[in-house]
XYZ file of N, CA and C in Angstrom:
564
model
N 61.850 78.802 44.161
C 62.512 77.860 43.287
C 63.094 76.725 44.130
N 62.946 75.716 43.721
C 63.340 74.237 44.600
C 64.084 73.785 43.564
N 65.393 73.237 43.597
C 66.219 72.471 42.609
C 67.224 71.454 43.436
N 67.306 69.800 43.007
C 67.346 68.948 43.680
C 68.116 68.199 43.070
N 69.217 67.464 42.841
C 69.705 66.170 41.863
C 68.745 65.496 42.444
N 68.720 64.802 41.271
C 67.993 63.396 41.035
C 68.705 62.178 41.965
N 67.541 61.459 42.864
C 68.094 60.284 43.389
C 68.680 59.347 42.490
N 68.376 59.149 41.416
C 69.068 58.253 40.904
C 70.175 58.656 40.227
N 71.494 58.090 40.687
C 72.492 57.882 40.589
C 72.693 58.151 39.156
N 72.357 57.146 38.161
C 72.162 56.853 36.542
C 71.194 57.440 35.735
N 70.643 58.525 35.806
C 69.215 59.294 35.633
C 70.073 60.357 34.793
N 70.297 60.901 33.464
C 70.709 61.619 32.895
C 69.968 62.743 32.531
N 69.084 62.219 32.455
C 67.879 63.777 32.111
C 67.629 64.386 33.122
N 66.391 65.454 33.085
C 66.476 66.369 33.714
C 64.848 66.836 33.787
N 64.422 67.272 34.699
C 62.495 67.587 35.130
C 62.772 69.103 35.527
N 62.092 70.221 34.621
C 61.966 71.106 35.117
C 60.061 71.255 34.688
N 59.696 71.799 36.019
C 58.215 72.142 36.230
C 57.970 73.122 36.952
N 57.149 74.412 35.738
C 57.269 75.872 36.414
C 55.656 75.990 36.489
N 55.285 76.239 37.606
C 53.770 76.538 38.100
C 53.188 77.622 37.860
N 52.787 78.398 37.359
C 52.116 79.899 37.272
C 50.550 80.089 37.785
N 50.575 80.651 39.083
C 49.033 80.840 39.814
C 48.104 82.187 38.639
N 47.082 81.745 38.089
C 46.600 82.624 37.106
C 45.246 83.402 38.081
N 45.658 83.100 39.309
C 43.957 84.007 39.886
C 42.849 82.539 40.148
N 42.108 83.555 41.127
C 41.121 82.439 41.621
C 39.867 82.462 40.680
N 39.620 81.414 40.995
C 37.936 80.342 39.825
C 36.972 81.600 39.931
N 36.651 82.200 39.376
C 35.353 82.757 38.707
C 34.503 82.299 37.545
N 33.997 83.086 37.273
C 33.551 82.615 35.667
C 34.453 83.275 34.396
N 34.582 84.532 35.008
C 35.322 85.062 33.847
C 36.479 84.523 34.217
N 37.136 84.295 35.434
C 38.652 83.512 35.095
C 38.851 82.354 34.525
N 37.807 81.121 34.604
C 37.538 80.040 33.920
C 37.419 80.148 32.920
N 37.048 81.461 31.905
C 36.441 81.341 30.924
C 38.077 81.585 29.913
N 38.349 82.820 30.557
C 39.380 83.360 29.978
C 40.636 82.390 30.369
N 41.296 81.535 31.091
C 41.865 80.475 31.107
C 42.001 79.251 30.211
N 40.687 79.346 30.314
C 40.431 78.371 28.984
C 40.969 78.424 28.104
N 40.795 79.552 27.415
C 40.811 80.489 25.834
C 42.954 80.586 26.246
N 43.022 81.264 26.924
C 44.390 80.949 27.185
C 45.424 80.068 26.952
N 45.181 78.789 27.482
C 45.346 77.663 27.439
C 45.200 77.057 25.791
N 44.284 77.024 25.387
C 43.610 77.218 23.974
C 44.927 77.285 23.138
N 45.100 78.977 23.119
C 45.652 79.485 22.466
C 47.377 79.414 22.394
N 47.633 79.030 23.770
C 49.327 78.289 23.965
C 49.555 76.993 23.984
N 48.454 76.317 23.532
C 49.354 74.775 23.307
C 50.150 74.887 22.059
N 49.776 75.375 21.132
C 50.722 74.839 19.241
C 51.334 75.878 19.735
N 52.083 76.855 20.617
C 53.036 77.598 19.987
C 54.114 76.987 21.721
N 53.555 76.704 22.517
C 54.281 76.356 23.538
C 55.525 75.266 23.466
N 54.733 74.123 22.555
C 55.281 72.587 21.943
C 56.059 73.460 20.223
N 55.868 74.107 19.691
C 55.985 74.313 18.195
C 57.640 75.048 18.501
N 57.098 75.754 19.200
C 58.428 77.026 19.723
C 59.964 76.115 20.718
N 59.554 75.702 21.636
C 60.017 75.077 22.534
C 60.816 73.750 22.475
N 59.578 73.147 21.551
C 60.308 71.738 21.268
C 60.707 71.124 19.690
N 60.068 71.680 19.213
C 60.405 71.834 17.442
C 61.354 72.931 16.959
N 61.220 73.946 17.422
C 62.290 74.737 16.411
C 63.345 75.063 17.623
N 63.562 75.160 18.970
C 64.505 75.039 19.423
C 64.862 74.185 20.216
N 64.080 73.153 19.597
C 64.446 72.027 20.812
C 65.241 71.550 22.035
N 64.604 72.255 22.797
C 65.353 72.456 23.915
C 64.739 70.828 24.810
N 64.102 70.492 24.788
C 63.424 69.118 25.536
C 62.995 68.243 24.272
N 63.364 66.603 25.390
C 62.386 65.388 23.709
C 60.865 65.885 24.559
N 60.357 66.127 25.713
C 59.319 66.107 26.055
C 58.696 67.314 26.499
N 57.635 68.193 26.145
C 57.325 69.778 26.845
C 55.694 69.014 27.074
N 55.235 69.501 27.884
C 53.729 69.415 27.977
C 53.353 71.420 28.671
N 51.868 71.723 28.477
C 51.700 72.084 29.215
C 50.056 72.174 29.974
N 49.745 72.305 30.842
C 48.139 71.464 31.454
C 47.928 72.949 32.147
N 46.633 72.872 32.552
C 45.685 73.517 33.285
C 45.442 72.842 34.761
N 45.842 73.339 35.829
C 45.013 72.616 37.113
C 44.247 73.533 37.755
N 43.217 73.073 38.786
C 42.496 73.652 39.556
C 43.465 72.944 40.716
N 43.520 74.443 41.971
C 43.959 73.755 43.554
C 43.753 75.409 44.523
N 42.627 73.947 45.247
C 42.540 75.523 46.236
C 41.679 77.117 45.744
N 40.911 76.647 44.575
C 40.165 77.292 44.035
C 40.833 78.561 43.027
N 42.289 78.173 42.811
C 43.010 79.022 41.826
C 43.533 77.731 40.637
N 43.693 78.870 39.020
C 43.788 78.414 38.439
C 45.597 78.026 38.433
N 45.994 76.938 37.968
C 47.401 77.209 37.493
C 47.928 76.848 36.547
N 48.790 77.199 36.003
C 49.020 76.858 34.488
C 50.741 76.185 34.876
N 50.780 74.719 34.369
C 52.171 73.833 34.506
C 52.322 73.530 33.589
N 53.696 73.780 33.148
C 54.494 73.430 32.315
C 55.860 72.807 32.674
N 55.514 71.545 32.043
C 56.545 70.351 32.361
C 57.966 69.900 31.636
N 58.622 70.436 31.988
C 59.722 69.986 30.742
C 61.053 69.034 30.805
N 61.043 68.242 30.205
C 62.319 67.085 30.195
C 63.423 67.344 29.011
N 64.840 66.918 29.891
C 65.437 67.763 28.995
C 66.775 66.561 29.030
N 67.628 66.537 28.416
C 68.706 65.743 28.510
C 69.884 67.024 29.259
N 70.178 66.725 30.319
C 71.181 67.990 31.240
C 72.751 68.032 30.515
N 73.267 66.944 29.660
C 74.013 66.758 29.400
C 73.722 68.191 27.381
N 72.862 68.442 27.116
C 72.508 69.270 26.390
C 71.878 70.193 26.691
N 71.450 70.545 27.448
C 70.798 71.767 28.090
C 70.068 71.732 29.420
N 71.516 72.636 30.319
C 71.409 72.288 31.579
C 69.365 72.699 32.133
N 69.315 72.073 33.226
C 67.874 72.514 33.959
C 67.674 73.724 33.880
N 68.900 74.517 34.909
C 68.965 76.470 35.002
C 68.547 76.382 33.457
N 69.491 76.410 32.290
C 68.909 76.920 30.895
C 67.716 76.839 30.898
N 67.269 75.382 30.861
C 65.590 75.268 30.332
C 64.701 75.827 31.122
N 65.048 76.067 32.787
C 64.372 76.811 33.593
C 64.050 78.388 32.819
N 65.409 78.865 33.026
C 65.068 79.935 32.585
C 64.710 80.507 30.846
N 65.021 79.558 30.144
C 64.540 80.152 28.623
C 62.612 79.456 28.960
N 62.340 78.761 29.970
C 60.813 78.654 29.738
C 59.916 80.167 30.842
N 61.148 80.500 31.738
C 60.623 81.928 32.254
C 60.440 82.945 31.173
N 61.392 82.882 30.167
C 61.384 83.915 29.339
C 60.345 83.863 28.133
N 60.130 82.974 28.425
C 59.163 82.772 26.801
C 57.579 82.886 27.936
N 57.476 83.128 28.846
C 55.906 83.209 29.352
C 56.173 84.618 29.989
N 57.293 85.436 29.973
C 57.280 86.718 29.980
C 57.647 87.085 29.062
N 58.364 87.021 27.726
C 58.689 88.237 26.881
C 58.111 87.302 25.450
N 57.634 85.803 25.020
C 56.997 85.383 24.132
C 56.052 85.518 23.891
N 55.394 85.201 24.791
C 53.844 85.565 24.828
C 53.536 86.345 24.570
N 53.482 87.662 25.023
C 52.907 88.652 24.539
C 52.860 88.773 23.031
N 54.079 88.890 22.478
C 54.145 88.764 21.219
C 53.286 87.321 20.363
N 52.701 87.186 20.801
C 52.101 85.418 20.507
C 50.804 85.748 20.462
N 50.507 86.988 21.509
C 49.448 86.927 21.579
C 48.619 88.327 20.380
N 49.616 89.178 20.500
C 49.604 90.307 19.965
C 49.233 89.827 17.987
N 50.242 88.948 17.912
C 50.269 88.720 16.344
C 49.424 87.904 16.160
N 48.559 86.780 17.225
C 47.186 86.050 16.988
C 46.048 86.632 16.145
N 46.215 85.966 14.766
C 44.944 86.424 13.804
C 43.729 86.685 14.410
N 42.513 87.659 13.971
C 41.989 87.670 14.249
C 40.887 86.407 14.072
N 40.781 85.821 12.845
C 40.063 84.705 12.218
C 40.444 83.383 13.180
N 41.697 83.712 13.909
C 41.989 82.350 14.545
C 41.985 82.551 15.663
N 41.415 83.841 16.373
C 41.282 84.028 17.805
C 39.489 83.176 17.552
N 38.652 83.488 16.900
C 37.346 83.743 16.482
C 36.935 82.108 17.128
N 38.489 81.518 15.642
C 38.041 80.042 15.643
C 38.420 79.486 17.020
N 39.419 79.375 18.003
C 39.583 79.218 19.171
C 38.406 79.406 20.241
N 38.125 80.746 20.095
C 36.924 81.196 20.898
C 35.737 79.827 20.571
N 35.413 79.981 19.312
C 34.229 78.865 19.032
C 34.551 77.172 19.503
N 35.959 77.144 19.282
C 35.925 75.959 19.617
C 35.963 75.702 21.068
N 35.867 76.549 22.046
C 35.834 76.424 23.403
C 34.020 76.879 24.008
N 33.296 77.215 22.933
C 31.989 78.019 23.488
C 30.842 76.502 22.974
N 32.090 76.141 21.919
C 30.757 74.989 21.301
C 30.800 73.418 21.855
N 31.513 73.122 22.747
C 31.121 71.875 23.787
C 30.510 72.672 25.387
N 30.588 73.806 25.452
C 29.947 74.259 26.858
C 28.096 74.150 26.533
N 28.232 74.019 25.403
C 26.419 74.100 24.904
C 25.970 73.372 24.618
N 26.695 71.789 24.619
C 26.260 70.472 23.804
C 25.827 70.271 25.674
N 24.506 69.354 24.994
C 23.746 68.782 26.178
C 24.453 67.421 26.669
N 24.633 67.076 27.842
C 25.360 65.853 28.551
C 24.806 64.602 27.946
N 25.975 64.093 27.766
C 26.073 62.731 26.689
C 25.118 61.774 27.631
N 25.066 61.897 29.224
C 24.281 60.898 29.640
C 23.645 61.152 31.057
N 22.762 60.595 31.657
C 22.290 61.219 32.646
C 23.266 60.882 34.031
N 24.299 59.908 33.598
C 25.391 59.472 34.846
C 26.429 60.977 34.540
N 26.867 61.711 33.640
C 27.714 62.931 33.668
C 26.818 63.802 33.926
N 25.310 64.074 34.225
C 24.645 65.379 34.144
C 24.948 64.873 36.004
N 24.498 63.824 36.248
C 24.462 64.130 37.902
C 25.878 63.847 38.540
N 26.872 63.510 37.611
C 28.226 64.097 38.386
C 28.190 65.379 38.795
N 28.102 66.003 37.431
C 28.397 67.453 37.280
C 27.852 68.265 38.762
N 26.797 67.820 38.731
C 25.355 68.592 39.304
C 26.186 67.885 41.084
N 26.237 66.674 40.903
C 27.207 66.485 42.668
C 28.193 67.327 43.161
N 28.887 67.442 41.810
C 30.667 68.234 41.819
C 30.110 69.503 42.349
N 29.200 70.217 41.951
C 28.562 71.538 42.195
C 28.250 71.745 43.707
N 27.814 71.005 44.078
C 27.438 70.342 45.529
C 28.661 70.443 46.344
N 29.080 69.253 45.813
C 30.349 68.860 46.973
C 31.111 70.135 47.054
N 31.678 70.961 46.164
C 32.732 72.223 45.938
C 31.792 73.529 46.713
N 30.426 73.110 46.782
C 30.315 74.194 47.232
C 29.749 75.521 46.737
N 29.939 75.173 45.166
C 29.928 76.318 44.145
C 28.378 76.336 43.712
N 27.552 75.785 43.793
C 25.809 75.201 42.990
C 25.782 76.327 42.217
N 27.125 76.776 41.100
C 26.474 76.944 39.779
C 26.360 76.073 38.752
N 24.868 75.302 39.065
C 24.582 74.575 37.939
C 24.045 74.628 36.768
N 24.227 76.217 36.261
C 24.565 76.414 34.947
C 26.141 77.263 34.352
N 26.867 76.473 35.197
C 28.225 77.121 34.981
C 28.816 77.194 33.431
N 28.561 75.722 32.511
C 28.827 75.987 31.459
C 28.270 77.102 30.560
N 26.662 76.986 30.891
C 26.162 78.242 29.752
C 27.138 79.993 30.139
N 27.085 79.899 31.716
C 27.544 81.173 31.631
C 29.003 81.382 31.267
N 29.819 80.110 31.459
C 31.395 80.564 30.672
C 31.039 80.877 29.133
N 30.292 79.846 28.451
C 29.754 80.419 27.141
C 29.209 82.042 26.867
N 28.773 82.468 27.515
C 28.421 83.709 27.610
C 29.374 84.472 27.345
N 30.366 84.545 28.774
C 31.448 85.531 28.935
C 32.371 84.867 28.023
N 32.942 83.728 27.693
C 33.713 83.631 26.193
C 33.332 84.574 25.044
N 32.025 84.374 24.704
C 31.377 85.107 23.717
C 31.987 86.677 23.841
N 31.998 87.346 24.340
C 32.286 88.745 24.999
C 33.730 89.032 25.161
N 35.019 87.722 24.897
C 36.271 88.063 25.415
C 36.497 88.814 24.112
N 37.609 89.829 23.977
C 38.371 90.473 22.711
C 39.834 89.896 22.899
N 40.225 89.297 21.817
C 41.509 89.359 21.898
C 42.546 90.800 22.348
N 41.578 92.259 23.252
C 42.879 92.657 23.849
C 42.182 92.242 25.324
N 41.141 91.398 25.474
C 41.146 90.947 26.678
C 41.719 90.188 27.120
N 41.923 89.294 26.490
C 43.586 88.320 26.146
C 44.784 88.788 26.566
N 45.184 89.769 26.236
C 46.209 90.654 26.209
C 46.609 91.191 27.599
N 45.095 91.763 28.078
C 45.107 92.600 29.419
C 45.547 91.189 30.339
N 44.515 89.918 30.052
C 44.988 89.161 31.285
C 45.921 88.873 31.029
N 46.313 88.492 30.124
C 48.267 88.074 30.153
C 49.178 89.137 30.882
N 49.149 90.416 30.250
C 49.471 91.225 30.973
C 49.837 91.558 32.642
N 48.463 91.254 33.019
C 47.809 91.709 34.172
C 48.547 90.560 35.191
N 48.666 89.618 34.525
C 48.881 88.226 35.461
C 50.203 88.238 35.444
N 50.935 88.157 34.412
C 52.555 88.196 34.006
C 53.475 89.289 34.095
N 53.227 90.611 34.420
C 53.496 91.634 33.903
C 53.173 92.137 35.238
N 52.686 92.887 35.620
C 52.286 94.029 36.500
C 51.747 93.339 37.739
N 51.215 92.120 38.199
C 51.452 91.845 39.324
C 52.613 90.784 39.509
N 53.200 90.601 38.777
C 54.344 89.743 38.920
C 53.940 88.875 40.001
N 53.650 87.552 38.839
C 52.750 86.531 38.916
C 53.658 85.386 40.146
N 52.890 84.936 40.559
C 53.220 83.327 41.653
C 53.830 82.765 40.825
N 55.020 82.269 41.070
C 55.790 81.089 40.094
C 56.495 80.326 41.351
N 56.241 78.657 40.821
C 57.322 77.942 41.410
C 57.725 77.029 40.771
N 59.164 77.313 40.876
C 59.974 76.483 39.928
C 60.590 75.334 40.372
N 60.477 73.931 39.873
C 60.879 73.083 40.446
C 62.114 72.516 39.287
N 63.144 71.807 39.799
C 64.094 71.707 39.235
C 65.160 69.650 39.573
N 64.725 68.897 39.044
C 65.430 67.869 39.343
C 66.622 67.370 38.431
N 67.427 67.513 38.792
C 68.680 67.803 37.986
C 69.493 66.426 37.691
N 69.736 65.846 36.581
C 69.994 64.499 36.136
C 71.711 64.294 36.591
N 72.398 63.470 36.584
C 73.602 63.150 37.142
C 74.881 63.109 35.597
């Protein structure tokens, strides 16, 4: 955990950004990341910033670094209403003791539709022959020359169960007690 006042003097708000390392790039970790990701944007923003509005601003993104996935979540907060520590820690708590429950009560009809909506642009053919030979460079340059990486995340999507969902949340959050770094810039 790194926590810092803010250089500026007159800066009232507040930047908290918690990193979570989800495991290194495979296919099935790409795949299941995805679907992850997917599935916590409307309740991350819905929960967080609508019904307890704890920040005017929550995001949360997907990065690749170093060939692991990580999942950041960014949050701005006014310190003068809810200090950093708070928002630090009510966003630790909601990716250990929310989630699960988030994930557990996920319809089945709307795991289905999630799933599809992540399997059905991995299968649409490249809009042009300048993105087919990015792609096909990126493959190159990284090292990786699977240049049918999309069909096979499509594959293993096809195959996830929502308690596979479950296990990796689990597995990542839970029982190896996951990489976190918490960054903290604290408004004046």
């Amino acid at each position: 955990s790194l926590k810092i006042k803010s250089f500026q003097h007159d800066e009232k708000n507040s930047l908290v950004q918690d990193y979570y390392d989800l495991g290194a790039r495979t296919t099935y970790n790409d795949a299941i990341v995805s679907l992850f990701h997917a599935v916590l944007d409307e309740p991350v923003f819905d929960i967080l910033r609508t019904k307890e509005q704890l920040a005017y601003s929550i995001g949360i993104v997907h990065r690749e670094l170093d060939n692991s996935h990580l999942t950041v979540i960014k949050v701005k907060c006014q310190e003068d209403k809810f200090s950093a520590k708070f928002v630090a820690d009510r966003v630790r708590n909601f990716f250990i003791n929310d989630m699960k429950v988030i994930f557990e009560n996920l319809e089945d009809e709307k795991f289905q539709k999630i799933k599809e909506g992540k399997i059905r642009p991995l299968r649409e053919p490249f809009q042009s022959f300048n993105s087919e030979s990015y792609y096909n460079l990126g493959q190159i340059s990284d090292g990786t020359y699977i240049f049918d990486e999309y069909e096979k995340q499509a594959v293993v999507l096809e195959r996830i169960t929502k308690q596979d969902l479950i296990d990796f949340y689990t597995r990542v959050f839970i029982l190896e007690r996951h990489r976190n770094l918490n960054i903290q810039i604290v408004g004046n």
